Tab-separated table of N, CA and C and ligand atoms in Angstrom:
chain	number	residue	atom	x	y	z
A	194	UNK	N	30.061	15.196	0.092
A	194	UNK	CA	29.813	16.605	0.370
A	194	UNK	C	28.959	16.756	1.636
A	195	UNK	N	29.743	17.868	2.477
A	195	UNK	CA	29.112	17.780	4.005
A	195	UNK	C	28.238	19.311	3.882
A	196	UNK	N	27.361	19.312	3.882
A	196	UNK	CA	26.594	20.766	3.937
A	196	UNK	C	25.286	20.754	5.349
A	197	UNK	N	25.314	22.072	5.828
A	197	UNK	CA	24.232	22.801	6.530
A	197	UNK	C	22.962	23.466	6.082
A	198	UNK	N	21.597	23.180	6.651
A	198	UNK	CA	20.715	23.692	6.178
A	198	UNK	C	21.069	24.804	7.485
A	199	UNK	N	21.222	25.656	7.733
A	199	UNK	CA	20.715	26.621	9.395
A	199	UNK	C	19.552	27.251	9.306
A	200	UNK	N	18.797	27.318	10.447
A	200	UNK	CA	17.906	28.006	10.671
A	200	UNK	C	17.442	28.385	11.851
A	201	UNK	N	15.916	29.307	11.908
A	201	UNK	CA	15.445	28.993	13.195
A	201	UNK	C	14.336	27.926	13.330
A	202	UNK	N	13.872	27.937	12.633
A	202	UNK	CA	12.678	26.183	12.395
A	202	UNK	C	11.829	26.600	13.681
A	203	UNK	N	11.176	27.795	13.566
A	203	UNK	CA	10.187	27.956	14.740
A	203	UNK	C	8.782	28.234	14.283
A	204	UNK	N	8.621	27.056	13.959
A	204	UNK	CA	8.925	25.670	13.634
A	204	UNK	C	8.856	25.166	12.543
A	205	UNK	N	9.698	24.340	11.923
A	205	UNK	CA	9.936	23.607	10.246
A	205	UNK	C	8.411	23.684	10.137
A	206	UNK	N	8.339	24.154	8.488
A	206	UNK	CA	7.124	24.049	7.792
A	206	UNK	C	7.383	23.914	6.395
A	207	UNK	N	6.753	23.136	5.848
A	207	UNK	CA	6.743	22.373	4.566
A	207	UNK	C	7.259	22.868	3.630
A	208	UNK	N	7.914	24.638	3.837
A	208	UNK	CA	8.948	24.888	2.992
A	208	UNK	C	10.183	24.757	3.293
A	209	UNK	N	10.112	24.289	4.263
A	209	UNK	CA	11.514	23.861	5.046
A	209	UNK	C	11.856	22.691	4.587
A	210	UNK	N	11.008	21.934	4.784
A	210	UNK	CA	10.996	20.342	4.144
A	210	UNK	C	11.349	20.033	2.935
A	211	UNK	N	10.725	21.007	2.011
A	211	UNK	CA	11.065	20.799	0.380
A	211	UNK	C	12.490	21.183	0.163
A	212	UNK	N	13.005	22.528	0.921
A	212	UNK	CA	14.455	22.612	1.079
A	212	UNK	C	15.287	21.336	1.507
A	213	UNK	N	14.507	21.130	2.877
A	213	UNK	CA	15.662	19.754	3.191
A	213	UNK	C	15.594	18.589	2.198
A	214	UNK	N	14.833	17.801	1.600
A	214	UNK	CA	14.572	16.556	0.932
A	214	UNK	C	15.329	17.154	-0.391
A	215	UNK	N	14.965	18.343	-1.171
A	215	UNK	CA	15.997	18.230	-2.667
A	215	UNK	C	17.459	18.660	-1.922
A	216	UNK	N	17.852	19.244	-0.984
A	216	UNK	CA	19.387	19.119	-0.089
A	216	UNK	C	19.931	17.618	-0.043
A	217	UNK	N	19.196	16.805	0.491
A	217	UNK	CA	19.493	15.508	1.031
A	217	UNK	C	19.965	14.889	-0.253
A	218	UNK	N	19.147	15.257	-1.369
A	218	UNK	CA	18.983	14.670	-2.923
A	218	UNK	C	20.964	14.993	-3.448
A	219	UNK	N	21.544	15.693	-2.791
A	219	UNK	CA	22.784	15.817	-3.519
A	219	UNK	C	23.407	16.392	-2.698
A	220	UNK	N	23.037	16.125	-1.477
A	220	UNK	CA	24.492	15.828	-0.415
A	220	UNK	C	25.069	15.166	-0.028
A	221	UNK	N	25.929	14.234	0.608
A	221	UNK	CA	26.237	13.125	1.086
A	221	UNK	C	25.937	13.078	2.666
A	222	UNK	N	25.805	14.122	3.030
A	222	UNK	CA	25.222	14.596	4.779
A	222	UNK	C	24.583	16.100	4.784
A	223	UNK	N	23.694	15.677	5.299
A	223	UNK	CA	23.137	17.148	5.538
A	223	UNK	C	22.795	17.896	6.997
A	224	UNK	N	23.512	18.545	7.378
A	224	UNK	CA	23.137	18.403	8.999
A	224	UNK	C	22.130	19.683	8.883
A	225	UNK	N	20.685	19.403	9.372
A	225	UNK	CA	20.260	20.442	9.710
A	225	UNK	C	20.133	20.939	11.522
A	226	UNK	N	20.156	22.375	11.003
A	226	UNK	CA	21.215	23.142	12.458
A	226	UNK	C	20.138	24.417	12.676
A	227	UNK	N	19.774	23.980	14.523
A	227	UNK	CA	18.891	25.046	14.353
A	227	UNK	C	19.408	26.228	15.591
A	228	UNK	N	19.752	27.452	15.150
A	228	UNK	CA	20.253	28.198	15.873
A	228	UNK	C	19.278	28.657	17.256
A	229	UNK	N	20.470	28.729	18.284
A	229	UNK	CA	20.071	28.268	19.722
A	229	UNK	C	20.982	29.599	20.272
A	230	UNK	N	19.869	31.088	19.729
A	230	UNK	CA	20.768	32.074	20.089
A	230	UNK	C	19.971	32.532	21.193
A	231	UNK	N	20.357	33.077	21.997
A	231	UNK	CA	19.764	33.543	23.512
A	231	UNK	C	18.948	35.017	23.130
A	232	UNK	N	19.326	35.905	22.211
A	232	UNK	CA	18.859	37.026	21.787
A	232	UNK	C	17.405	37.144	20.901
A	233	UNK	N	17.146	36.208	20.450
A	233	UNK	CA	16.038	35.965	19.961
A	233	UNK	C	15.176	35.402	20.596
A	234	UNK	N	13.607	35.476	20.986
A	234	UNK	CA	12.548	35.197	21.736
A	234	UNK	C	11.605	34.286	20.460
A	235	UNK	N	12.092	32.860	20.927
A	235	UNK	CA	11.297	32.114	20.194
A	235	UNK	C	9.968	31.246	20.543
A	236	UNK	N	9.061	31.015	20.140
A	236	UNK	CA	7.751	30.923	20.519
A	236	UNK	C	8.071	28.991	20.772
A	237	UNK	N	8.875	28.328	20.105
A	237	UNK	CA	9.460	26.814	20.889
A	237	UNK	C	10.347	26.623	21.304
A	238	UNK	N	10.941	26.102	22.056
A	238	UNK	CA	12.555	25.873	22.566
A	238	UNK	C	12.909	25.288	21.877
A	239	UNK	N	14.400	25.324	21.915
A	239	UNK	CA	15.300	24.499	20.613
A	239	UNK	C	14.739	22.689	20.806
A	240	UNK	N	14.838	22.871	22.581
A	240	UNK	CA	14.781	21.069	22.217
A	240	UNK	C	13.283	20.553	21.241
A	241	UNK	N	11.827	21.722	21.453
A	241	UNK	CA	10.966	20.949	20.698
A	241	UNK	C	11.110	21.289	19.617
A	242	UNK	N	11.663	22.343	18.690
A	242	UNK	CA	12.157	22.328	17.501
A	242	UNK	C	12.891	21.405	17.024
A	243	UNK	N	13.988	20.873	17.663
A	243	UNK	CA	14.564	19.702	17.068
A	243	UNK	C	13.366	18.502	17.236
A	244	UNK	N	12.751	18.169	18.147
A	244	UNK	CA	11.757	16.962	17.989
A	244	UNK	C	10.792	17.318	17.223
A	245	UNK	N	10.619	18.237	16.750
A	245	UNK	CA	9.296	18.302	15.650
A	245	UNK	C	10.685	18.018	14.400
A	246	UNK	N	11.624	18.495	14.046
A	246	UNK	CA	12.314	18.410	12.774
A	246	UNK	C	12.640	16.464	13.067
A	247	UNK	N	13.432	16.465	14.528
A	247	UNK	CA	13.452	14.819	13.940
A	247	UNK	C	12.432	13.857	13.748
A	248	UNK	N	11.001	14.204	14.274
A	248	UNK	CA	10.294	13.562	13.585
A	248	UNK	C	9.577	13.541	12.129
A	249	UNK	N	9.693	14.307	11.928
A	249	UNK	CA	9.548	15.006	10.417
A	249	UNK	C	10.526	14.317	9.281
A	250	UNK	N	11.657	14.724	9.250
A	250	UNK	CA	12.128	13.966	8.593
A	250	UNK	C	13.288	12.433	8.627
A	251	UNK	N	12.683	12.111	9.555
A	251	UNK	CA	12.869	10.619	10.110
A	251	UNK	C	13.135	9.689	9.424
A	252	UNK	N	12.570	9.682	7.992
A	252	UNK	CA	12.753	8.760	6.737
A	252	UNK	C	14.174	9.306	6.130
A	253	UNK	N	14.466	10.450	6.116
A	253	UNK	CA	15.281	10.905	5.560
A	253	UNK	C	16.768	10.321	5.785
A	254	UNK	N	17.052	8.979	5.189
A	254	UNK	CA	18.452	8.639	5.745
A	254	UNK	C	20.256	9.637	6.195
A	255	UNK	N	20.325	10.883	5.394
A	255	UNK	CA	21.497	11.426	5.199
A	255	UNK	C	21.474	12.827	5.719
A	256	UNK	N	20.261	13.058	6.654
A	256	UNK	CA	19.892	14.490	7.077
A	256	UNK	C	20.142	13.856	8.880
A	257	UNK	N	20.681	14.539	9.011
A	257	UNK	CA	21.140	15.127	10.752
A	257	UNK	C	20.583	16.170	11.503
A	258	UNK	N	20.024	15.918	12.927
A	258	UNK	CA	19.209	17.384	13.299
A	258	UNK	C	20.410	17.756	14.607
A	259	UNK	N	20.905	19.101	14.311
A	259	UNK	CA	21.723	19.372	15.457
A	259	UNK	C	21.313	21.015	15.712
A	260	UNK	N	21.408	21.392	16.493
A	260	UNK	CA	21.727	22.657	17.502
A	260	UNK	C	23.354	23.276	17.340
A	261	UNK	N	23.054	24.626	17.118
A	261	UNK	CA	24.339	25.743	17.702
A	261	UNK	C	24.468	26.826	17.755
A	262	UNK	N	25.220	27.683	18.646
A	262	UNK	CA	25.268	28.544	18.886
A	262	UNK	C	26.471	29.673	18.633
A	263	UNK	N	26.682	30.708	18.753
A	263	UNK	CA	27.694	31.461	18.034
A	263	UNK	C	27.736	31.207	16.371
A	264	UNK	N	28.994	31.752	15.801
A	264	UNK	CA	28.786	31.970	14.849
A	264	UNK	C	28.547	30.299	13.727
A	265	UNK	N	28.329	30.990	12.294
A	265	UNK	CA	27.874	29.469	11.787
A	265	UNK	C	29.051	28.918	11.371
A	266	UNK	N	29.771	30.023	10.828
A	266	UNK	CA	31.844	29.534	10.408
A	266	UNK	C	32.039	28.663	11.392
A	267	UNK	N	31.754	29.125	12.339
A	267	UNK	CA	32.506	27.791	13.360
A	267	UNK	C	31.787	26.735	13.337
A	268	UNK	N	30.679	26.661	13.282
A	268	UNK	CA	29.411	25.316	13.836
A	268	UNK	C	30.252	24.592	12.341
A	269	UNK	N	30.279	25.166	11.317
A	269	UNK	CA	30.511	24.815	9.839
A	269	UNK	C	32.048	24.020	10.086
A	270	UNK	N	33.232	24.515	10.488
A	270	UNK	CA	34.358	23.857	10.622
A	270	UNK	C	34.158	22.868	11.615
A	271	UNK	N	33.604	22.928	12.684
A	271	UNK	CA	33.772	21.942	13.842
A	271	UNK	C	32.892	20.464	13.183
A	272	UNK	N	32.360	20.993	11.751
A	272	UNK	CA	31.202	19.781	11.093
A	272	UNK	C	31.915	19.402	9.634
A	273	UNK	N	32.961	20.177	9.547
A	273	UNK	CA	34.237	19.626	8.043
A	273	UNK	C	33.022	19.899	7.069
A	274	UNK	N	31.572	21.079	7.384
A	274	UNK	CA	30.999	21.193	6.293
A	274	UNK	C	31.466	22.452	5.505
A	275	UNK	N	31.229	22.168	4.053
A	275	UNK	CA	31.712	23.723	3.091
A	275	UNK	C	30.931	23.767	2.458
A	276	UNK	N	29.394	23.811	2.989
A	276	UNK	CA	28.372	24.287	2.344
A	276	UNK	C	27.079	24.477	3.392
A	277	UNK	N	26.461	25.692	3.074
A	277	UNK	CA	25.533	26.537	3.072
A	277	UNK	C	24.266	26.139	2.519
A	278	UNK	N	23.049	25.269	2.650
A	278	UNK	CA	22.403	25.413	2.304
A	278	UNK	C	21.261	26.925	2.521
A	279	UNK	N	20.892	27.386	1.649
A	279	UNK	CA	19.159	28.036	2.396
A	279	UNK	C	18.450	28.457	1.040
A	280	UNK	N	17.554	28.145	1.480
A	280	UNK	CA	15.944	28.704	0.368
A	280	UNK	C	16.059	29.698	0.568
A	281	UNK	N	15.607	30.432	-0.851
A	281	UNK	CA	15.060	31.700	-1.472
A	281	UNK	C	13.627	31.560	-1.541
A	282	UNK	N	13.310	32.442	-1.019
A	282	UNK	CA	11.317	32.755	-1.450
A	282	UNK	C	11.434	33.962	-2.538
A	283	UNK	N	11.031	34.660	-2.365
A	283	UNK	CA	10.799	36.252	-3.205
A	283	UNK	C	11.423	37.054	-3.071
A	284	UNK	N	11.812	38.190	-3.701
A	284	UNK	CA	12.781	38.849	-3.948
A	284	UNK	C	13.350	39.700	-2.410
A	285	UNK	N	12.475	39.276	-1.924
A	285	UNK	CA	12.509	39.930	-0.679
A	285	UNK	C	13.539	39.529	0.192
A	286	UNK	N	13.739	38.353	0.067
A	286	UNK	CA	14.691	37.185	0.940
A	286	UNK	C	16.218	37.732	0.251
A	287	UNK	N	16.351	38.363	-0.574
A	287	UNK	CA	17.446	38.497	-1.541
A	287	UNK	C	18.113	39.293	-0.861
A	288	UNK	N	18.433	40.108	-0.008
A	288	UNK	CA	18.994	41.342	0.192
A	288	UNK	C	19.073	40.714	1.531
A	289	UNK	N	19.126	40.026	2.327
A	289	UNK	CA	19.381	39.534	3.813
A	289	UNK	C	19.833	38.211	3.483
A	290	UNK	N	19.946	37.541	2.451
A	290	UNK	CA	20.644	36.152	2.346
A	290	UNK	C	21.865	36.177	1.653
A	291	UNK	N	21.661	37.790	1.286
A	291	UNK	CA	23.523	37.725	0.192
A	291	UNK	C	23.940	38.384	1.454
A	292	UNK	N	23.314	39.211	1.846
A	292	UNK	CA	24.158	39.676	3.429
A	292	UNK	C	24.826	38.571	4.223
A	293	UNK	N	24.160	37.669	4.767
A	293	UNK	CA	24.171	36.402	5.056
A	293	UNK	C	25.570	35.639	4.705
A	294	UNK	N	25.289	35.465	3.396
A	294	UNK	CA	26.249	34.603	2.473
A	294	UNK	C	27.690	35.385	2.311
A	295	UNK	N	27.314	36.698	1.880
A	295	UNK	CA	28.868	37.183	1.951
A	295	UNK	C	29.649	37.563	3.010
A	296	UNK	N	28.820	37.980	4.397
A	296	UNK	CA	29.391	37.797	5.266
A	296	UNK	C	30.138	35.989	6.301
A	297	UNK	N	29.757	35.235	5.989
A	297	UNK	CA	30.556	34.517	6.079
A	297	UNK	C	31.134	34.173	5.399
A	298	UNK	N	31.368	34.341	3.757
A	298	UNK	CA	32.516	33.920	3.113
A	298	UNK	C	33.560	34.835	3.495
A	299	UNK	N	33.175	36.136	4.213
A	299	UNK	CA	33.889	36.835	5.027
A	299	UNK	C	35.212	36.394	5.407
A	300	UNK	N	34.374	35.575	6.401
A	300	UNK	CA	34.884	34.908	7.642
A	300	UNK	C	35.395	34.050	7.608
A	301	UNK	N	34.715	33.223	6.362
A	301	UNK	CA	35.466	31.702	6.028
A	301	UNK	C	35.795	31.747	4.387
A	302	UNK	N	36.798	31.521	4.036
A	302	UNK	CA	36.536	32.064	2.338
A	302	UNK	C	36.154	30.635	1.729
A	303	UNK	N	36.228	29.597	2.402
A	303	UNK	CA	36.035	28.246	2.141
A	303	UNK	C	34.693	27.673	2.191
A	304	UNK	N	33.635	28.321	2.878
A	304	UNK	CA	32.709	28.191	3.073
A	304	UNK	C	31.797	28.956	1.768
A	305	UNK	N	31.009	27.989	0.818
A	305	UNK	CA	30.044	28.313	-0.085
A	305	UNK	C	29.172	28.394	0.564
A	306	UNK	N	27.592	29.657	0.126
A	306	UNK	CA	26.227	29.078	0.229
A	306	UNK	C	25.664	28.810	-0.883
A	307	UNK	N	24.769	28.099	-0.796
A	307	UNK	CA	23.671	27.098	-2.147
A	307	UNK	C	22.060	27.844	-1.520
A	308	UNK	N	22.061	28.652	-2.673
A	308	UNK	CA	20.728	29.149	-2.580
A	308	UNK	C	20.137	27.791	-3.447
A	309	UNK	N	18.864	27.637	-2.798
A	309	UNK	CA	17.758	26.958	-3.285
A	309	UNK	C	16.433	27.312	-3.699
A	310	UNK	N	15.929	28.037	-4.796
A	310	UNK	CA	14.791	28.507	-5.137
A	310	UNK	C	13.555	27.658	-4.207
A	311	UNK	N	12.750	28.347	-3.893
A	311	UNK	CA	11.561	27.473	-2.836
A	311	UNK	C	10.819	26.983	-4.237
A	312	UNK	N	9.790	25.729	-4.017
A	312	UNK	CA	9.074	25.873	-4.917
A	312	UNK	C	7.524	26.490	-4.725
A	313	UNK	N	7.215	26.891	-5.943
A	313	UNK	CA	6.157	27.949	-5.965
A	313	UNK	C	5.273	27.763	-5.103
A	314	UNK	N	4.535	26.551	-4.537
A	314	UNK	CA	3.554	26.250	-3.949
A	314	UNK	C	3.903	27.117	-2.262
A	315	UNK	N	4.988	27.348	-2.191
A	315	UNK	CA	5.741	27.314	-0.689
A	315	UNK	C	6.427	28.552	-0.801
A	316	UNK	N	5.978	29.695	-1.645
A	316	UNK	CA	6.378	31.001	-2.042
A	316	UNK	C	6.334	31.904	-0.847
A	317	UNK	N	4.919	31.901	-0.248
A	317	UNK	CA	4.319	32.616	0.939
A	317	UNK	C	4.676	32.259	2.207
A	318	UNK	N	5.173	31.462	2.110
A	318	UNK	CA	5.101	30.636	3.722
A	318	UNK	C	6.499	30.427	4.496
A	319	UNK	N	6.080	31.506	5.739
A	319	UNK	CA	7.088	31.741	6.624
A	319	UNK	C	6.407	31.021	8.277
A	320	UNK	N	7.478	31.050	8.651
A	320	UNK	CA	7.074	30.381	10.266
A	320	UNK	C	5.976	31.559	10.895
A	321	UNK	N	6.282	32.640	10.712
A	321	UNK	CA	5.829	33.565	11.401
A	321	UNK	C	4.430	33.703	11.196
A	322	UNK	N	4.358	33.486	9.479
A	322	UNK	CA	2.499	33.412	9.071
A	322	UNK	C	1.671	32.074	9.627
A	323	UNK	N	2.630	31.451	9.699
A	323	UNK	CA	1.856	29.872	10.164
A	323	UNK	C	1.216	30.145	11.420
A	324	UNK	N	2.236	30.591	12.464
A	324	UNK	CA	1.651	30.781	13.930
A	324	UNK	C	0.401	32.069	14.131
A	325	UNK	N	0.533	32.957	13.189
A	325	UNK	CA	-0.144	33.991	13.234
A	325	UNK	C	-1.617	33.397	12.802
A	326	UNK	N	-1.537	32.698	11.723
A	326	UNK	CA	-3.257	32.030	11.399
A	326	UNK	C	-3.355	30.877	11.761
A	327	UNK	N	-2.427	30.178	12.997
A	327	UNK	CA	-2.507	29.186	13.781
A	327	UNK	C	-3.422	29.781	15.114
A	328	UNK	N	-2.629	31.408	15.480
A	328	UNK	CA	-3.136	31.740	16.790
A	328	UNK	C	-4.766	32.094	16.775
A	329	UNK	N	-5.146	32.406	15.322
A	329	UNK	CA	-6.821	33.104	15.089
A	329	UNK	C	-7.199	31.598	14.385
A	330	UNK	N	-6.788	30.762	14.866
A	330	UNK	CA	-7.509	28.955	14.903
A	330	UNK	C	-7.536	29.069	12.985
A	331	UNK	N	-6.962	29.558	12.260
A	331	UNK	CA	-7.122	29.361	10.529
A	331	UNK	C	-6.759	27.786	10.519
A	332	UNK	N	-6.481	27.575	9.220
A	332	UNK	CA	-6.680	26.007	8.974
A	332	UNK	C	-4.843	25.885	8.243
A	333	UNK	N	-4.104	25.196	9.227
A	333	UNK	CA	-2.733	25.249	8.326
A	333	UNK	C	-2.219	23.836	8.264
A	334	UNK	N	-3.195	23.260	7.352
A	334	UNK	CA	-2.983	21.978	6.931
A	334	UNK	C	-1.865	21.471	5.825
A	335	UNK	N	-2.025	23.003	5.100
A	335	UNK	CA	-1.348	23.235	4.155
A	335	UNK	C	0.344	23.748	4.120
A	336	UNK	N	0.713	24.209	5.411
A	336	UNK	CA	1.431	24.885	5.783
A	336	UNK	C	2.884	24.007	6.791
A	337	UNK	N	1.944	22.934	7.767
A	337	UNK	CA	3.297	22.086	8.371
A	337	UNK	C	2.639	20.890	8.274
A	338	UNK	N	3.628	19.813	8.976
A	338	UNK	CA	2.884	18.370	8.730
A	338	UNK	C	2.545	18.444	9.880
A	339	UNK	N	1.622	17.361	9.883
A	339	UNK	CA	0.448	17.120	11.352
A	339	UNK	C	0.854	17.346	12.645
A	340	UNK	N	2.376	16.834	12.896
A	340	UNK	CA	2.608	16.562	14.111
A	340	UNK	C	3.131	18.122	14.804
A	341	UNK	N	3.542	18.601	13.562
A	341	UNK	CA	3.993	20.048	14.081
A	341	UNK	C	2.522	20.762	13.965
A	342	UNK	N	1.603	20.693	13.275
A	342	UNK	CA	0.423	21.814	13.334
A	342	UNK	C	-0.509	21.087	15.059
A	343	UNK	N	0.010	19.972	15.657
A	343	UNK	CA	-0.741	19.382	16.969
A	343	UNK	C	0.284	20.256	17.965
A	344	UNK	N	1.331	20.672	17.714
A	344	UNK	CA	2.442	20.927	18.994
A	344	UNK	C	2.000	22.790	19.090
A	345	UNK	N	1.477	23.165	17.467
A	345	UNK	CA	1.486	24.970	17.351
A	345	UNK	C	0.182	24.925	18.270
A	346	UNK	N	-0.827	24.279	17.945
A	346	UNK	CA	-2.154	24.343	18.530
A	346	UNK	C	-2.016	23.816	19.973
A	347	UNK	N	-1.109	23.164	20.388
A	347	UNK	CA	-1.073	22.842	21.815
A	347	UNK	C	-0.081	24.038	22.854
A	348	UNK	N	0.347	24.139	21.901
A	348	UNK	CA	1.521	25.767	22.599
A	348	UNK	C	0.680	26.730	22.480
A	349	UNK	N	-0.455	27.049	21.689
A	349	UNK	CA	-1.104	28.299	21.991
A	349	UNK	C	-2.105	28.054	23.209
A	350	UNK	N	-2.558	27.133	23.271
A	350	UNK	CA	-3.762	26.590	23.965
A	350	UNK	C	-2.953	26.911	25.735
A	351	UNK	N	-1.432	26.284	25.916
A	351	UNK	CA	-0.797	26.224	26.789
A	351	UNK	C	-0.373	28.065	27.273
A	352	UNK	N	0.050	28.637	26.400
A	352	UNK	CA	0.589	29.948	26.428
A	352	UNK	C	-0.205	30.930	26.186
A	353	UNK	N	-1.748	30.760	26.367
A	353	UNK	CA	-3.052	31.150	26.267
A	353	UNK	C	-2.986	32.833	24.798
A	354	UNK	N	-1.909	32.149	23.731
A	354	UNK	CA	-1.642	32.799	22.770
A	354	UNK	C	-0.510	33.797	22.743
A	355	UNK	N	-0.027	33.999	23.911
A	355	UNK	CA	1.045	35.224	24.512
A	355	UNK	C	2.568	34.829	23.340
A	356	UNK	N	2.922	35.029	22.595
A	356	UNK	CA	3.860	35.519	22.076
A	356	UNK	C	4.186	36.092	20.695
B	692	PNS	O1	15.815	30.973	9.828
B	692	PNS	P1	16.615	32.225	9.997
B	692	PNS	O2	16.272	32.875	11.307
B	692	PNS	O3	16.480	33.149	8.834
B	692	PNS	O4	18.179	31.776	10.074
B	692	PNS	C1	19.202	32.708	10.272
B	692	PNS	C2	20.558	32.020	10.598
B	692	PNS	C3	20.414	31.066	11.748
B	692	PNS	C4	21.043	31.273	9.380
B	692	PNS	C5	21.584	33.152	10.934
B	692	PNS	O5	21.012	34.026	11.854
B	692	PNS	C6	22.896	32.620	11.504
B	692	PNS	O6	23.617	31.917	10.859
B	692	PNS	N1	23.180	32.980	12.773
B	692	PNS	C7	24.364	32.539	13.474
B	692	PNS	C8	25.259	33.729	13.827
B	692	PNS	C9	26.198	34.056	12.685
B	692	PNS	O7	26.960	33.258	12.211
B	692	PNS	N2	26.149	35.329	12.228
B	692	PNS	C10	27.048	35.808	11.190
B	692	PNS	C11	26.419	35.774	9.813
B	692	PNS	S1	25.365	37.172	9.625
């Protein structure tokens, strides 16, 4: 079984991780795919998003880090994958991930998604809160692994906080 985690991973944080590792647990490949859309203003470029994800999960024998752009039906056929991974947080996530999901079964009727309940510890935690109590120096030890909380603190330091 060939499945996709997609995202924007700006930048993978430890609820990302718990998604990818129980994914890996019962896929036979997992490519994670981080969308590289021009319309969105992201605070890392795709290439250090992918080097914070491939170093991250580096141990992970059956997980793949790739990039794409346009739609995911296609990234999904051009990868013979028919599955959808993505985490659920709170009820909130519910109403933009069935959007999500049924619009590409839309598109592809072959294409499943696999919601993945987050686990509780990793309920709260979005990319967006990380950088936000990254930028007022908070402590997010808890939030990514080391090498990504050295790259958030070195991009603010560099981008004198601007985004
Ligand atoms: O981490 P995100 O930003 O919630 O991920 C959203 C993502 C990348 C899964 C979604 O925006 C996506 O698949 N974009 C590719 C364009 C596409 O296929 N759109 C049609 C489905 S709405």
């Amino acid at each position: 079984m060939i499945a996709i985690y997609p995202g924007s991973f700006d930048p993978i944080t430890y609820g990302h991780l718990d998604i990818i590792k129980r994914a890996a647990g019962f896929c036979d490949h997992l490519y994670v795919a981080v969308l590289n859309n021009s319309e969105k203003k992201p605070f890392f470029t795709v290439q250090e998003r992918i080097n914070m994800l491939a170093e991250t999960v580096k141990d992970i024998k059956n997980v793949e880090i790739d990039s794409f752009s346009g739609l995911l039906v296609d990234y999904a056929q051009k990868k013979d994958a028919r599955y959808i991974v993505r985490g659920l947080r709170a009820v909130t996530d519910f109403e933009y991930e069935f959007q999500l999901a049924l619009t590409n079964r839309m598109l592809d009727g072959n294409l499943e998604t696999i919601f993945l309940p987050t686990s509780t510890e990793y309920l709260y935690l979005a990319s967006s809160i990380v950088k936000e109590v990254a930028l007022y120096n908070g402590n997010i030890d808890n939030m990514v692994p080391p090498n990504v909380k050295t790259q958030i603190f070195d991009k603010i330091k560099n981008t004198k906080g601007e985004f």
